[in-house]
Coordinates of C-alpha atoms in Angstrom, one line a residue:
X113 CA -49.1 -1.4 38.5
X114 CA -47.8 -4.6 39.7
X115 CA -49.2 -6.3 36.6
X116 CA -47.4 -3.7 34.4
X117 CA -43.9 -4.0 36.1
X118 CA -43.5 -7.6 36.4
X119 CA -43.7 -8.3 32.7
X120 CA -41.2 -5.3 32.0
X121 CA -38.5 -6.7 34.4
X122 CA -39.1 -10.3 32.9
X123 CA -38.5 -8.9 29.5
X124 CA -35.3 -6.8 30.6
X125 CA -34.0 -10.0 32.1
X126 CA -34.6 -12.1 29.0
X127 CA -33.1 -9.3 27.0
X128 CA -30.0 -9.0 29.1
X129 CA -29.4 -12.9 28.7
X130 CA -29.8 -12.6 25.0
X131 CA -26.6 -10.2 24.5
X132 CA -23.0 -10.5 25.7
X133 CA -22.1 -8.7 29.1
X134 CA -19.8 -5.8 27.9
X135 CA -20.2 -3.7 30.8
X136 CA -16.9 -1.7 31.3
X137 CA -17.2 -2.7 35.2
X138 CA -16.8 -6.2 34.3
X139 CA -13.2 -5.6 33.1
X140 CA -10.4 -6.5 35.7
X141 CA -8.8 -3.3 37.1
X142 CA -5.2 -4.6 36.0
X143 CA -6.6 -4.7 32.4
X144 CA -7.7 -1.0 32.6
X145 CA -4.4 0.2 33.7
X146 CA -2.5 2.1 31.0
X147 CA -5.1 1.0 28.5
X148 CA -7.0 2.9 25.8
X149 CA -8.4 -0.2 24.4
X150 CA -9.5 -3.7 25.8
X151 CA -10.0 -6.4 23.4
X152 CA -13.0 -8.2 25.2
X153 CA -13.2 -11.0 23.0
X154 CA -11.7 -12.0 19.5
X155 CA -12.3 -15.2 17.6
X156 CA -10.4 -15.9 14.2
X157 CA -11.0 -19.0 12.2
X158 CA -9.1 -19.8 8.9
X159 CA -10.7 -23.0 7.4
X160 CA -8.5 -24.1 4.4
X161 CA -10.5 -26.3 1.9
X162 CA -7.5 -26.6 -0.7
X163 CA -4.4 -24.8 -1.8
X164 CA -6.7 -22.1 -3.5
X165 CA -9.9 -21.9 -1.4
X166 CA -10.6 -21.0 2.2
X167 CA -13.1 -19.4 4.6
X168 CA -12.1 -16.9 7.1
X169 CA -14.6 -15.9 10.0
X170 CA -13.7 -13.2 12.5
X171 CA -15.7 -11.9 15.5
X172 CA -14.5 -9.3 18.0
X173 CA -15.7 -6.9 20.8
X174 CA -13.7 -4.0 21.5
X175 CA -13.9 -1.5 24.4
X176 CA -12.7 1.9 24.0
X177 CA -11.9 3.5 27.2
X178 CA -10.8 6.9 26.2
X179 CA -10.1 9.3 23.3
X180 CA -6.6 7.5 22.8
X181 CA -8.3 4.6 21.7
X182 CA -10.3 5.9 18.9
X183 CA -8.1 4.5 16.2
X184 CA -9.8 1.1 17.1
X185 CA -13.1 2.5 16.7
X186 CA -13.6 1.3 12.9
X187 CA -13.8 -1.7 10.9
X188 CA -12.3 -2.3 7.4
X189 CA -11.2 -5.2 5.5
X190 CA -10.1 -5.5 1.7
X191 CA -11.1 -7.9 -0.8
X192 CA -10.8 -8.3 -4.6
X193 CA -11.9 -10.8 -7.3
X194 CA -10.4 -13.6 -5.5
X195 CA -12.2 -13.0 -2.2
X196 CA -15.7 -11.9 -1.0
X197 CA -16.8 -10.4 2.3
X198 CA -20.3 -11.4 3.8
X199 CA -22.3 -12.0 7.0
X200 CA -21.4 -8.4 8.1
X201 CA -22.8 -7.7 11.7
X202 CA -22.2 -4.8 14.0
X203 CA -23.4 -3.4 17.2
X204 CA -22.3 -0.7 19.9
X205 CA -22.9 -0.8 23.5
X206 CA -22.6 1.8 26.2
X207 CA -20.4 1.8 29.4
X208 CA -23.1 -0.4 31.2
X209 CA -23.1 -2.8 28.4
X210 CA -26.5 -2.0 26.9
X211 CA -27.0 -2.3 23.3
X212 CA -27.4 1.4 21.9
X213 CA -27.2 0.7 18.1
X214 CA -27.3 -2.2 15.9
X215 CA -25.9 -1.9 12.4
X216 CA -27.1 -3.8 9.2
X217 CA -25.0 -5.0 6.3
X218 CA -26.2 -2.0 4.4
X219 CA -24.5 0.5 6.8
X220 CA -21.2 -0.9 5.8
X221 CA -19.6 1.2 3.0
X222 CA -18.3 -0.6 0.1
X223 CA -15.8 1.4 -2.0
X224 CA -12.7 1.2 -4.2
X225 CA -9.6 0.7 -2.2
X226 CA -7.5 2.4 -5.1
X227 CA -4.6 4.3 -3.0
X228 CA -2.7 7.3 -4.0
X229 CA -0.3 6.6 -7.0
X230 CA -2.4 3.6 -8.1
X231 CA -3.9 3.5 -11.5
X232 CA -4.9 -0.2 -11.9
X233 CA -6.1 -1.9 -8.8
X234 CA -9.1 -4.4 -8.2
X235 CA -8.9 -4.1 -4.5
X236 CA -12.1 -2.8 -2.7
X237 CA -12.8 -2.3 1.0
X238 CA -15.7 -2.8 3.3
X239 CA -15.7 -0.2 5.9
X240 CA -17.6 1.1 9.1
X241 CA -17.0 4.1 11.3
X242 CA -18.4 3.7 14.9
X243 CA -19.1 7.3 16.0
X244 CA -19.5 8.0 19.7
X245 CA -18.4 10.9 21.6
X246 CA -19.0 9.4 25.0
X247 CA -16.4 7.3 26.6
X248 CA -16.2 4.3 27.4
X249 CA -18.1 2.4 24.9
X250 CA -17.8 -1.2 23.2
X251 CA -18.1 -2.1 19.6
X252 CA -18.7 -5.4 18.4
X253 CA -18.4 -6.7 14.9
X254 CA -18.1 -10.1 12.8
X255 CA -18.0 -11.1 9.3
X256 CA -16.8 -14.0 6.9
X257 CA -14.6 -13.9 3.8
X258 CA -14.1 -16.5 1.1
X259 CA -11.0 -17.0 -0.9
X260 CA -10.6 -18.5 -4.2
X261 CA -6.9 -17.8 -4.6
X262 CA -4.2 -17.7 -1.9
X263 CA -0.5 -16.6 -1.5
X264 CA -0.5 -16.3 2.2
X265 CA -2.4 -17.3 5.3
X266 CA -3.7 -14.7 8.0
X267 CA -1.2 -14.1 10.8
X268 CA -2.3 -13.6 14.5
X269 CA -1.4 -10.4 16.5
X270 CA -3.9 -10.2 19.4
X271 CA -1.9 -7.2 20.8
X272 CA -1.2 -4.7 17.9
X273 CA -0.3 -1.6 19.9
X274 CA 0.8 0.0 23.1
X275 CA -2.2 0.8 25.3
X276 CA -4.1 -2.4 24.2
X277 CA -5.2 -4.8 26.7
X278 CA -6.7 -8.3 25.9
X279 CA -9.3 -10.2 27.8
X280 CA -9.4 -13.1 25.6
X281 CA -8.2 -13.8 21.9
X282 CA -7.8 -17.1 20.0
X283 CA -7.0 -18.2 16.5
X284 CA -7.9 -21.5 14.9
X285 CA -6.3 -22.8 11.9
X286 CA -7.9 -25.7 10.0
X287 CA -5.9 -27.6 7.0
X288 CA -6.7 -30.7 5.1
X289 CA -4.5 -33.4 6.5
X290 CA -3.1 -34.1 2.9
X291 CA -1.7 -30.5 3.0
X292 CA 1.4 -29.1 4.8
X293 CA 2.3 -25.6 6.0
X294 CA 4.7 -23.8 8.3
X295 CA 4.4 -21.5 11.0
X296 CA 6.4 -19.3 13.4
X297 CA 5.3 -18.4 16.8
X298 CA 6.3 -16.3 19.8
X299 CA 8.5 -17.8 22.6
X300 CA 6.5 -19.7 25.1
X301 CA 3.0 -19.8 23.3
X302 CA 1.3 -23.2 23.3
X303 CA 0.0 -24.8 20.2
X304 CA -2.8 -27.0 20.6
X305 CA -3.6 -29.5 17.7
X306 CA -6.1 -32.2 16.8
X307 CA -7.7 -34.0 14.2
X308 CA -11.2 -33.6 13.1
X309 CA -12.5 -35.8 10.4
X310 CA -10.1 -35.2 7.4
X311 CA -8.6 -31.9 8.9
X312 CA -5.8 -31.0 11.4
X313 CA -6.9 -28.2 13.6
X314 CA -4.4 -25.9 15.2
X315 CA -5.3 -23.4 18.0
X316 CA -3.5 -20.6 19.6
X317 CA -5.1 -18.4 22.2
X318 CA -4.2 -15.8 25.1
X319 CA -6.3 -14.1 27.7
X320 CA -5.8 -11.4 30.4
X321 CA -2.8 -9.4 28.9
X322 CA -2.4 -6.0 30.4
X323 CA -1.7 -3.0 28.2
X324 CA 1.7 -1.6 28.1
X325 CA 2.5 1.8 28.3
X326 CA 4.2 3.5 25.2
X327 CA 8.1 2.8 25.2
X328 CA 10.2 5.3 23.4
X329 CA 12.4 4.0 20.7
X330 CA 10.7 0.5 20.9
X331 CA 11.3 -2.0 18.0
X332 CA 8.0 -3.6 18.6
X333 CA 6.0 -5.9 20.8
X334 CA 7.0 -9.2 19.4
X335 CA 9.4 -10.2 22.4
X336 CA 6.6 -9.6 24.9
X337 CA 3.4 -10.5 23.3
X338 CA 2.1 -13.5 21.6
X339 CA 2.0 -13.9 17.8
X340 CA 1.8 -16.5 15.1
X341 CA 2.9 -16.3 11.5
X342 CA 1.7 -18.8 9.0
X343 CA 2.6 -19.5 5.4
X344 CA 1.7 -22.1 2.5
X345 CA 4.2 -24.6 1.2
X346 CA 1.8 -25.0 -2.0
X347 CA -0.4 -22.4 -3.4
X348 CA -2.4 -21.4 -6.3
X349 CA -3.5 -17.8 -7.4
X350 CA -5.0 -16.5 -10.6
X351 CA -4.4 -19.8 -12.4
X352 CA -0.5 -19.8 -11.4
X353 CA 0.7 -22.4 -8.9
X354 CA 3.9 -22.4 -6.8
X355 CA 5.9 -23.7 -4.0
X356 CA 7.2 -21.9 -1.0
X357 CA 8.9 -24.4 0.9
X358 CA 12.2 -22.5 0.7
X359 CA 13.5 -19.3 -0.9
X360 CA 15.0 -21.1 -3.7
X361 CA 11.6 -22.3 -4.7
X362 CA 10.1 -18.8 -4.4
X363 CA 12.7 -17.5 -6.6
X364 CA 12.0 -20.2 -9.2
X365 CA 8.2 -19.4 -9.3
X366 CA 8.9 -15.5 -9.5
X367 CA 11.6 -16.3 -12.4
X368 CA 8.9 -18.3 -14.4
X369 CA 6.3 -15.5 -13.8
X370 CA 8.8 -13.1 -15.4
X371 CA 10.4 -15.2 -17.9
X372 CA 8.5 -13.8 -20.9
X373 CA 11.0 -12.2 -23.2
X374 CA 10.8 -8.6 -22.8
X375 CA 10.7 -6.7 -26.3
X376 CA 11.4 -3.1 -26.4
X377 CA 9.9 -0.9 -29.2
X378 CA 12.3 -0.1 -32.1
X379 CA 12.0 3.6 -31.3
X380 CA 13.3 2.7 -27.7
X381 CA 16.2 0.7 -29.0
X382 CA 17.4 3.4 -31.2
X383 CA 17.3 5.7 -28.2
X384 CA 19.2 3.5 -26.1
X385 CA 21.8 3.1 -28.6
X386 CA 22.2 6.9 -29.2
X387 CA 22.3 7.5 -25.4
X388 CA 25.0 5.0 -24.9
X389 CA 27.0 5.3 -27.9
X390 CA 30.0 7.2 -26.4
X391 CA 29.8 5.5 -22.8
X392 CA 33.3 4.2 -22.0
X393 CA 32.2 1.5 -19.3
X394 CA 29.5 -0.6 -18.2
X395 CA 28.8 1.7 -15.2
X396 CA 28.5 4.9 -17.4
X397 CA 26.0 3.1 -19.5
X398 CA 23.9 2.2 -16.4
X399 CA 23.9 5.7 -15.2
X400 CA 22.9 7.0 -18.4
X401 CA 20.0 4.6 -18.9
X402 CA 19.1 5.1 -15.1
X403 CA 18.8 8.8 -15.6
X404 CA 16.6 8.2 -18.8
X405 CA 14.4 6.1 -16.6
X406 CA 14.1 8.6 -14.1
X407 CA 13.5 11.6 -16.5
X408 CA 11.0 9.6 -18.7
X409 CA 8.8 7.5 -16.3
X410 CA 6.8 7.8 -13.2
X411 CA 5.5 5.5 -10.5
X412 CA 2.0 4.3 -10.4
X413 CA 0.8 0.9 -8.6
X414 CA -0.6 -2.0 -10.2
X415 CA -2.6 -4.4 -8.1
X416 CA -4.7 -6.6 -10.4
X417 CA -4.6 -10.3 -9.6
X418 CA -1.2 -11.7 -10.5
X419 CA -0.4 -8.3 -11.7
X420 CA 0.5 -7.6 -8.0
X421 CA 3.2 -9.9 -8.5
X422 CA 4.1 -9.9 -12.3
X423 CA 5.5 -6.9 -14.0
X424 CA 3.9 -5.2 -16.8
X425 CA 5.9 -6.1 -20.0
X426 CA 8.7 -3.6 -20.9
X427 CA 7.1 -2.4 -24.3
X428 CA 4.1 -1.5 -22.4
X429 CA 6.1 0.6 -20.0
X430 CA 7.9 2.3 -23.0
X431 CA 4.7 3.1 -24.4
X432 CA 3.1 4.7 -21.4
X433 CA 6.0 6.0 -19.5
X434 CA 4.8 4.6 -16.1
X435 CA 4.7 1.4 -13.9
X436 CA 4.9 0.1 -10.6
X437 CA 8.0 -1.1 -8.8
X438 CA 7.9 -4.5 -10.7
X439 CA 7.2 -2.7 -14.0
X440 CA 10.0 -0.1 -13.7
X441 CA 12.6 -2.5 -12.4
X442 CA 11.7 -5.0 -15.4
X443 CA 11.8 -2.0 -17.9
X444 CA 15.4 -1.0 -16.5
X445 CA 16.5 -4.6 -16.8
X446 CA 15.1 -4.6 -20.4
X447 CA 17.1 -1.6 -21.3
X448 CA 20.2 -3.0 -19.8
X449 CA 19.8 -6.3 -21.5
X450 CA 19.8 -4.1 -24.8
X451 CA 23.3 -3.0 -24.1
X452 CA 24.5 -6.4 -22.9
X453 CA 24.6 -5.8 -19.1
X454 CA 22.7 -8.6 -17.1
X455 CA 20.8 -7.9 -14.1
X456 CA 18.2 -9.6 -11.6
X457 CA 15.1 -8.5 -10.1
X458 CA 15.1 -8.3 -6.4
X459 CA 12.4 -9.0 -3.9
X460 CA 12.5 -6.7 -0.9
X461 CA 10.7 -5.7 2.3
X462 CA 11.0 -1.9 2.2
X463 CA 10.6 -0.6 5.8
X464 CA 10.1 -4.3 7.0
X465 CA 12.4 -6.7 8.7
X466 CA 14.9 -8.7 6.6
X467 CA 13.7 -11.8 4.8
X468 CA 14.0 -14.7 7.4
X469 CA 16.2 -17.3 6.0
X470 CA 14.4 -20.2 7.6
X471 CA 10.9 -19.0 6.8
X472 CA 9.9 -18.5 3.0
X473 CA 6.9 -16.4 2.5
X474 CA 5.5 -13.8 0.0
X475 CA 4.0 -11.4 2.7
X476 CA 7.6 -10.7 4.0
X477 CA 8.4 -8.4 0.9
X478 CA 6.4 -5.5 -0.5
X479 CA 8.8 -4.0 -3.0
X480 CA 10.9 -4.8 -6.1
X481 CA 14.3 -3.2 -7.1
X482 CA 17.1 -4.1 -9.5
X483 CA 20.5 -5.6 -8.9
X484 CA 23.3 -5.2 -11.3
X485 CA 26.5 -7.3 -10.9
X486 CA 29.6 -5.6 -11.8
X487 CA 33.3 -6.8 -11.7
X488 CA 34.3 -4.3 -9.1
X489 CA 31.2 -2.4 -7.9
X490 CA 27.9 -4.0 -8.0
X491 CA 24.9 -1.6 -8.0
X492 CA 21.4 -1.8 -6.5
X493 CA 18.9 0.4 -8.4
X494 CA 15.7 1.7 -6.9
X495 CA 13.6 2.2 -10.1
X496 CA 10.5 4.2 -8.5
X497 CA 12.4 7.3 -7.3
X498 CA 12.9 10.1 -9.8
X499 CA 15.4 12.1 -7.9
X500 CA 17.9 9.8 -5.8
X501 CA 21.3 9.0 -7.3
X502 CA 22.1 5.8 -9.1
X503 CA 23.0 3.0 -6.8
X504 CA 21.6 4.6 -3.6
X505 CA 19.0 2.6 -1.7
X506 CA 16.9 4.3 0.9
X507 CA 17.7 3.5 4.4
X508 CA 14.5 1.5 4.9
X509 CA 16.2 -1.0 2.1
X510 CA 19.6 -1.0 3.5
X511 CA 21.4 -4.0 5.4
X512 CA 18.6 -6.4 4.7
X513 CA 18.1 -10.0 3.4
X514 CA 16.6 -9.9 0.1
X515 CA 15.8 -12.4 -2.6
X516 CA 17.8 -12.3 -5.9
X517 CA 15.5 -13.7 -8.7
X518 CA 17.8 -16.0 -11.0
X519 CA 17.2 -18.7 -13.5
X520 CA 18.6 -21.2 -10.8
X521 CA 15.9 -20.1 -8.4
X522 CA 16.0 -17.6 -5.3
X523 CA 19.2 -16.6 -3.7
X524 CA 19.1 -14.6 -0.4
X525 CA 21.7 -11.8 -0.5
X526 CA 22.3 -8.7 1.7
X527 CA 21.9 -5.2 0.6
X528 CA 24.7 -2.5 1.5
X529 CA 24.8 -1.4 4.9
X530 CA 25.2 2.3 5.8
X531 CA 27.4 3.1 8.5
X532 CA 26.9 6.0 11.1
X533 CA 29.6 7.9 9.2
X534 CA 27.8 7.6 5.9
X535 CA 24.5 9.2 7.5
X536 CA 26.2 12.2 8.2
X537 CA 25.4 15.8 8.9
X538 CA 28.4 18.1 8.5
X539 CA 27.7 21.9 9.5
X540 CA 29.8 24.8 9.8
X541 CA 28.5 28.1 11.2
X542 CA 30.0 31.6 11.4
X543 CA 28.5 33.9 13.9
X544 CA 29.7 37.6 14.1
X545 CA 28.7 39.2 17.4
X546 CA 28.6 43.0 17.9
X547 CA 29.0 44.9 21.1
X548 CA 25.1 45.0 21.7
X549 CA 24.9 41.2 21.4
X550 CA 23.1 41.1 17.9
X551 CA 24.6 38.6 15.5
X552 CA 25.0 37.9 11.8
X553 CA 24.8 34.2 11.5
X554 CA 25.9 32.2 8.3
X555 CA 25.1 28.3 8.3
X556 CA 26.3 25.7 5.8
X557 CA 25.1 22.1 6.4
X558 CA 25.6 19.0 4.4
X559 CA 23.3 16.0 4.9
X560 CA 24.4 12.4 3.6
X561 CA 22.6 9.2 3.0
X562 CA 19.8 8.6 5.9
X563 CA 20.1 12.4 6.5
X564 CA 19.9 13.4 2.9
X565 CA 16.5 11.4 2.8
X566 CA 15.3 13.3 5.6
X567 CA 16.2 16.8 3.9
X568 CA 16.2 16.2 0.1
X569 CA 12.5 17.0 0.0
X570 CA 13.4 20.6 0.6
X571 CA 14.9 20.7 -2.8
X572 CA 11.3 20.5 -4.4
X573 CA 9.4 22.7 -2.1
X574 CA 8.4 26.4 -3.0
X575 CA 10.2 28.9 -1.4
X576 CA 7.3 29.9 0.9
X577 CA 7.1 26.3 2.0
X578 CA 10.8 26.2 2.5
X579 CA 10.6 29.3 4.6
X580 CA 7.7 27.7 6.9
X581 CA 9.5 24.7 7.4
X582 CA 12.8 26.4 8.4
X583 CA 10.8 28.8 10.9
X584 CA 9.4 25.7 12.5
X585 CA 12.8 23.8 12.7
X586 CA 15.3 26.7 13.7
X587 CA 15.7 27.4 17.4
X588 CA 17.8 30.5 17.4
X589 CA 17.1 33.3 19.9
X590 CA 15.5 36.5 18.5
X591 CA 15.9 35.4 15.0
X592 CA 15.1 37.0 11.5
X593 CA 15.5 34.7 8.6
X594 CA 17.6 36.5 5.8
X595 CA 18.2 33.9 3.1
X596 CA 18.2 30.1 2.3
X597 CA 19.0 27.8 -0.5
X598 CA 19.0 24.1 -1.0
X599 CA 21.2 22.3 -3.6
X600 CA 22.3 18.8 -4.7
X601 CA 25.5 19.9 -6.3
X602 CA 26.5 16.3 -7.3
X603 CA 23.5 14.4 -8.8
X604 CA 25.6 11.2 -8.4
X605 CA 25.8 11.5 -4.7
X606 CA 23.2 11.3 -2.0
X607 CA 24.2 14.5 -0.4
X608 CA 22.1 17.8 0.0
X609 CA 23.6 21.2 0.9
X610 CA 21.6 23.8 2.8
X611 CA 22.8 27.3 3.2
X612 CA 21.1 29.7 5.6
X613 CA 21.6 33.2 6.7
X614 CA 20.1 34.6 10.0
X615 CA 20.2 37.7 12.1
X616 CA 19.7 37.6 15.8
X617 CA 19.0 40.9 17.5
X618 CA 20.2 39.3 20.7
X619 CA 22.3 36.2 21.1
X620 CA 23.9 36.8 24.5
X621 CA 22.5 36.4 27.9
X622 CA 23.1 39.0 30.5
X623 CA 23.6 38.3 34.3
X624 CA 24.8 40.8 36.7
X625 CA 28.1 41.9 35.1
X626 CA 28.8 38.8 33.0
X627 CA 27.6 37.9 29.6
X628 CA 26.8 34.3 28.8
X629 CA 27.0 32.5 25.4
X630 CA 25.5 29.2 24.6
X631 CA 28.1 27.5 22.6
X632 CA 26.0 25.1 20.8
X633 CA 23.6 27.1 18.7
X634 CA 21.5 24.7 16.9
X635 CA 22.2 20.9 17.4
X636 CA 21.2 20.4 21.0
X637 CA 19.6 17.8 22.8
X638 CA 16.8 19.6 24.5
X639 CA 15.5 16.8 26.8
X640 CA 16.1 13.6 28.3
X641 CA 13.6 11.0 28.5
X642 CA 12.4 9.4 31.8
X643 CA 13.9 6.4 33.1
X644 CA 11.9 3.1 32.9
X645 CA 11.5 1.1 36.0
X646 CA 10.2 -2.1 34.3
X647 CA 10.8 -1.7 30.5
X648 CA 9.6 -4.7 28.3
X649 CA 10.6 -4.1 24.8
X650 CA 13.8 -3.8 22.9
X651 CA 14.9 -0.6 21.6
X652 CA 17.0 1.2 19.0
X653 CA 17.4 4.5 17.4
X654 CA 16.0 5.0 14.1
X655 CA 19.4 4.8 12.3
X656 CA 22.9 5.2 13.1
X657 CA 24.4 8.5 12.3
X658 CA 27.3 11.0 12.9
X659 CA 26.6 14.7 13.3
X660 CA 29.8 17.2 13.2
X661 CA 29.2 20.8 14.1
X662 CA 31.9 23.5 13.9
X663 CA 30.8 26.9 15.1
X664 CA 33.2 30.0 14.8
X665 CA 32.3 32.9 17.0
X666 CA 33.8 36.4 16.5
X667 CA 34.0 38.0 19.9
X668 CA 32.6 41.5 19.9
X669 CA 35.3 44.5 20.5
X670 CA 35.5 45.4 24.1
X671 CA 35.0 41.9 25.4
X672 CA 37.2 39.1 26.6
X673 CA 36.8 35.5 27.3
X674 CA 36.5 34.8 31.0
X675 CA 35.6 31.2 31.1
X676 CA 35.4 28.2 28.7
X677 CA 34.4 24.7 29.5
X678 CA 36.8 21.9 29.5
X679 CA 36.8 19.3 26.8
X680 CA 34.2 16.7 27.1
X681 CA 34.4 12.9 26.0
X682 CA 31.5 10.5 26.3
X683 CA 31.9 7.0 25.2
X684 CA 29.3 4.2 25.4
X685 CA 28.0 1.2 23.4
X686 CA 25.4 3.5 22.2
X687 CA 27.7 6.1 20.6
X688 CA 30.2 8.6 21.1
X689 CA 30.3 12.4 21.9
X690 CA 33.2 14.9 21.8
X691 CA 33.0 18.6 22.6
X692 CA 35.8 21.1 22.5
X693 CA 36.2 24.8 22.5
X694 CA 39.3 26.6 21.4
X695 CA 40.1 30.2 21.5
X696 CA 42.2 32.0 18.8
X697 CA 42.8 35.7 18.8
X698 CA 39.3 37.2 18.8
X699 CA 37.3 33.9 17.9
X700 CA 36.0 30.9 19.6
X701 CA 35.6 27.8 17.7
X702 CA 33.3 25.3 19.0
X703 CA 33.5 21.6 17.8
X704 CA 31.0 18.9 18.5
X705 CA 30.8 15.4 17.2
X706 CA 28.2 12.9 18.1
X707 CA 27.9 9.3 16.6
X708 CA 25.2 6.9 17.3
X709 CA 24.9 3.3 16.7
X710 CA 21.6 1.7 15.6
X711 CA 21.9 -1.8 17.0
X712 CA 19.0 -3.2 18.9
X713 CA 19.3 -3.3 22.5
X714 CA 17.5 -5.4 25.3
X715 CA 15.3 -3.6 27.4
X716 CA 17.4 -3.8 30.6
X717 CA 19.8 -1.5 28.8
X718 CA 17.5 1.3 28.3
X719 CA 18.3 3.2 31.6
X720 CA 22.1 3.0 30.3
X721 CA 21.0 4.9 27.0
X722 CA 19.1 7.5 29.2
X723 CA 22.3 8.2 31.3
X724 CA 24.3 8.6 28.0
X725 CA 21.6 11.2 26.8
X726 CA 21.7 12.9 30.2
X727 CA 25.5 13.5 29.7
X728 CA 25.0 14.7 26.1
X729 CA 22.3 16.9 27.2
X730 CA 24.5 18.6 30.0
X731 CA 27.3 19.0 27.6
X732 CA 25.1 20.6 25.0
X733 CA 24.0 23.2 27.6
X734 CA 27.6 24.4 28.5
X735 CA 28.1 28.1 28.1
X736 CA 31.0 30.4 27.7
X737 CA 31.3 33.5 29.9
X738 CA 32.5 36.8 28.4
X739 CA 33.4 39.9 30.3
X740 CA 33.8 43.5 29.3
X741 CA 37.3 44.9 29.0
X742 CA 37.9 47.6 31.6

């Protein structure tokens, strides 16, 4: 037996030395706290060979502690005809760090990465799902990627989400000494650089970063966790060379890319002439052509090489009646040119931060729109949406630095800012209560701008789906939904009207010989978030808004008003709140206005916001008291 046991332990010892020790017990206790995922090791190397060629190598090991970390239990990376992925390796380890599965290159799925709404795309994806129902476990994978065309360089974000801890992560960037580039980094992050042969090598690293619990209303982790963004100054992609040293140069390159004369078919020209023949102003012509664009084209994505940056020609769009944001914006531009109205293509980051004035790069934008300069009221045209009014930009595109593409190069300008009063909800409710406490309720609401965006989808739902949505949204006691309708009365305004009729079998609350009436029927703050003892991240509400609610209650015969709450006024840097109840004959008129600002606030202000919310919560719960007339 001794002869059998000894070789076994020798083998086990050699086996253990041959693999990394990913035992969960080795993770420091402070890194497990609040964590769903621990990055045990991450190594990124981007080796730039020339302005168009590079090799990227990546290796990581990730311990998934619980079900909340399952989002990290997969690998995927995209490639196209200007890149290739190889040397794919992966393994899975149990809680003790023992390898339980090894994956071969053939285990990685290779499939088309054509996304919804995309008709032309050459992107593909390598993908592997690590399936394990027993927590914790560790996954490890690595790969290499070659590039033969470049418009950007990889960024480094070692902490991508709340609940992620990091044992060690580093990023190495190698660039020929003859080339230049630029980078931005987080405050306090050290940059190590050295010269190795004919290359300059930069390195950034971090270790032992504890996980952060999710923080409500957070605008991201950039102010508390390390990051680096890099960008080329010179690049080459799909036989096109460009300079990104500043935004003017970016605009020059994009203008040249789109400088081919746009020819429209004769039939399209004739249609444009007929449509605009009786128009009395440039703005009227724009409106006619914009509605023609919306009615006769649809959005599809095109991501074929330089086609991901250069629009399809206008004559092609006219022939097939579809295109991506670039193609449709370019088509609209060509139609406006036909009637003598100049316009400019605009590069924008939809749902992304504003373009950084001091850091020009192509990966700060993901969308293209059209700008039409007019003498009094210039217009911004979103050419991919078939429903929104002319001149309305989504909230994700408002109040941003964007790049105007002109013959003189790129110019940074700002899109319109929507104020809280623009993003409005205006609601009037009439409630007739009978002696038994049942009520007939008529609700008339208008939603504008950002709140229009949140509600205009109801215009296109089937009645059955509308009903389902309303039943999930409305919180009226003992409710029966009688009727409902949605209408955008003026197609030139981003405003949707909602009308709802509801019955309640009992809207009053009885207590002893009193009857209580919750004055704010619908738009109540139902909870107050907990205060934070050591908040880390900046915060903001999703958008500034103003809600105005007016509810008229008809008091039932045989009842009188015994008590009404006093007027409430709450003012803070976050917003304002007012509440007032008036009695007029046999009616009560409840008025509520809440305005919220959407500035970004430092973490130390968060508890002040919670105090504001607490006061709103208390005001929203106020009740009136009715009593029976003797």
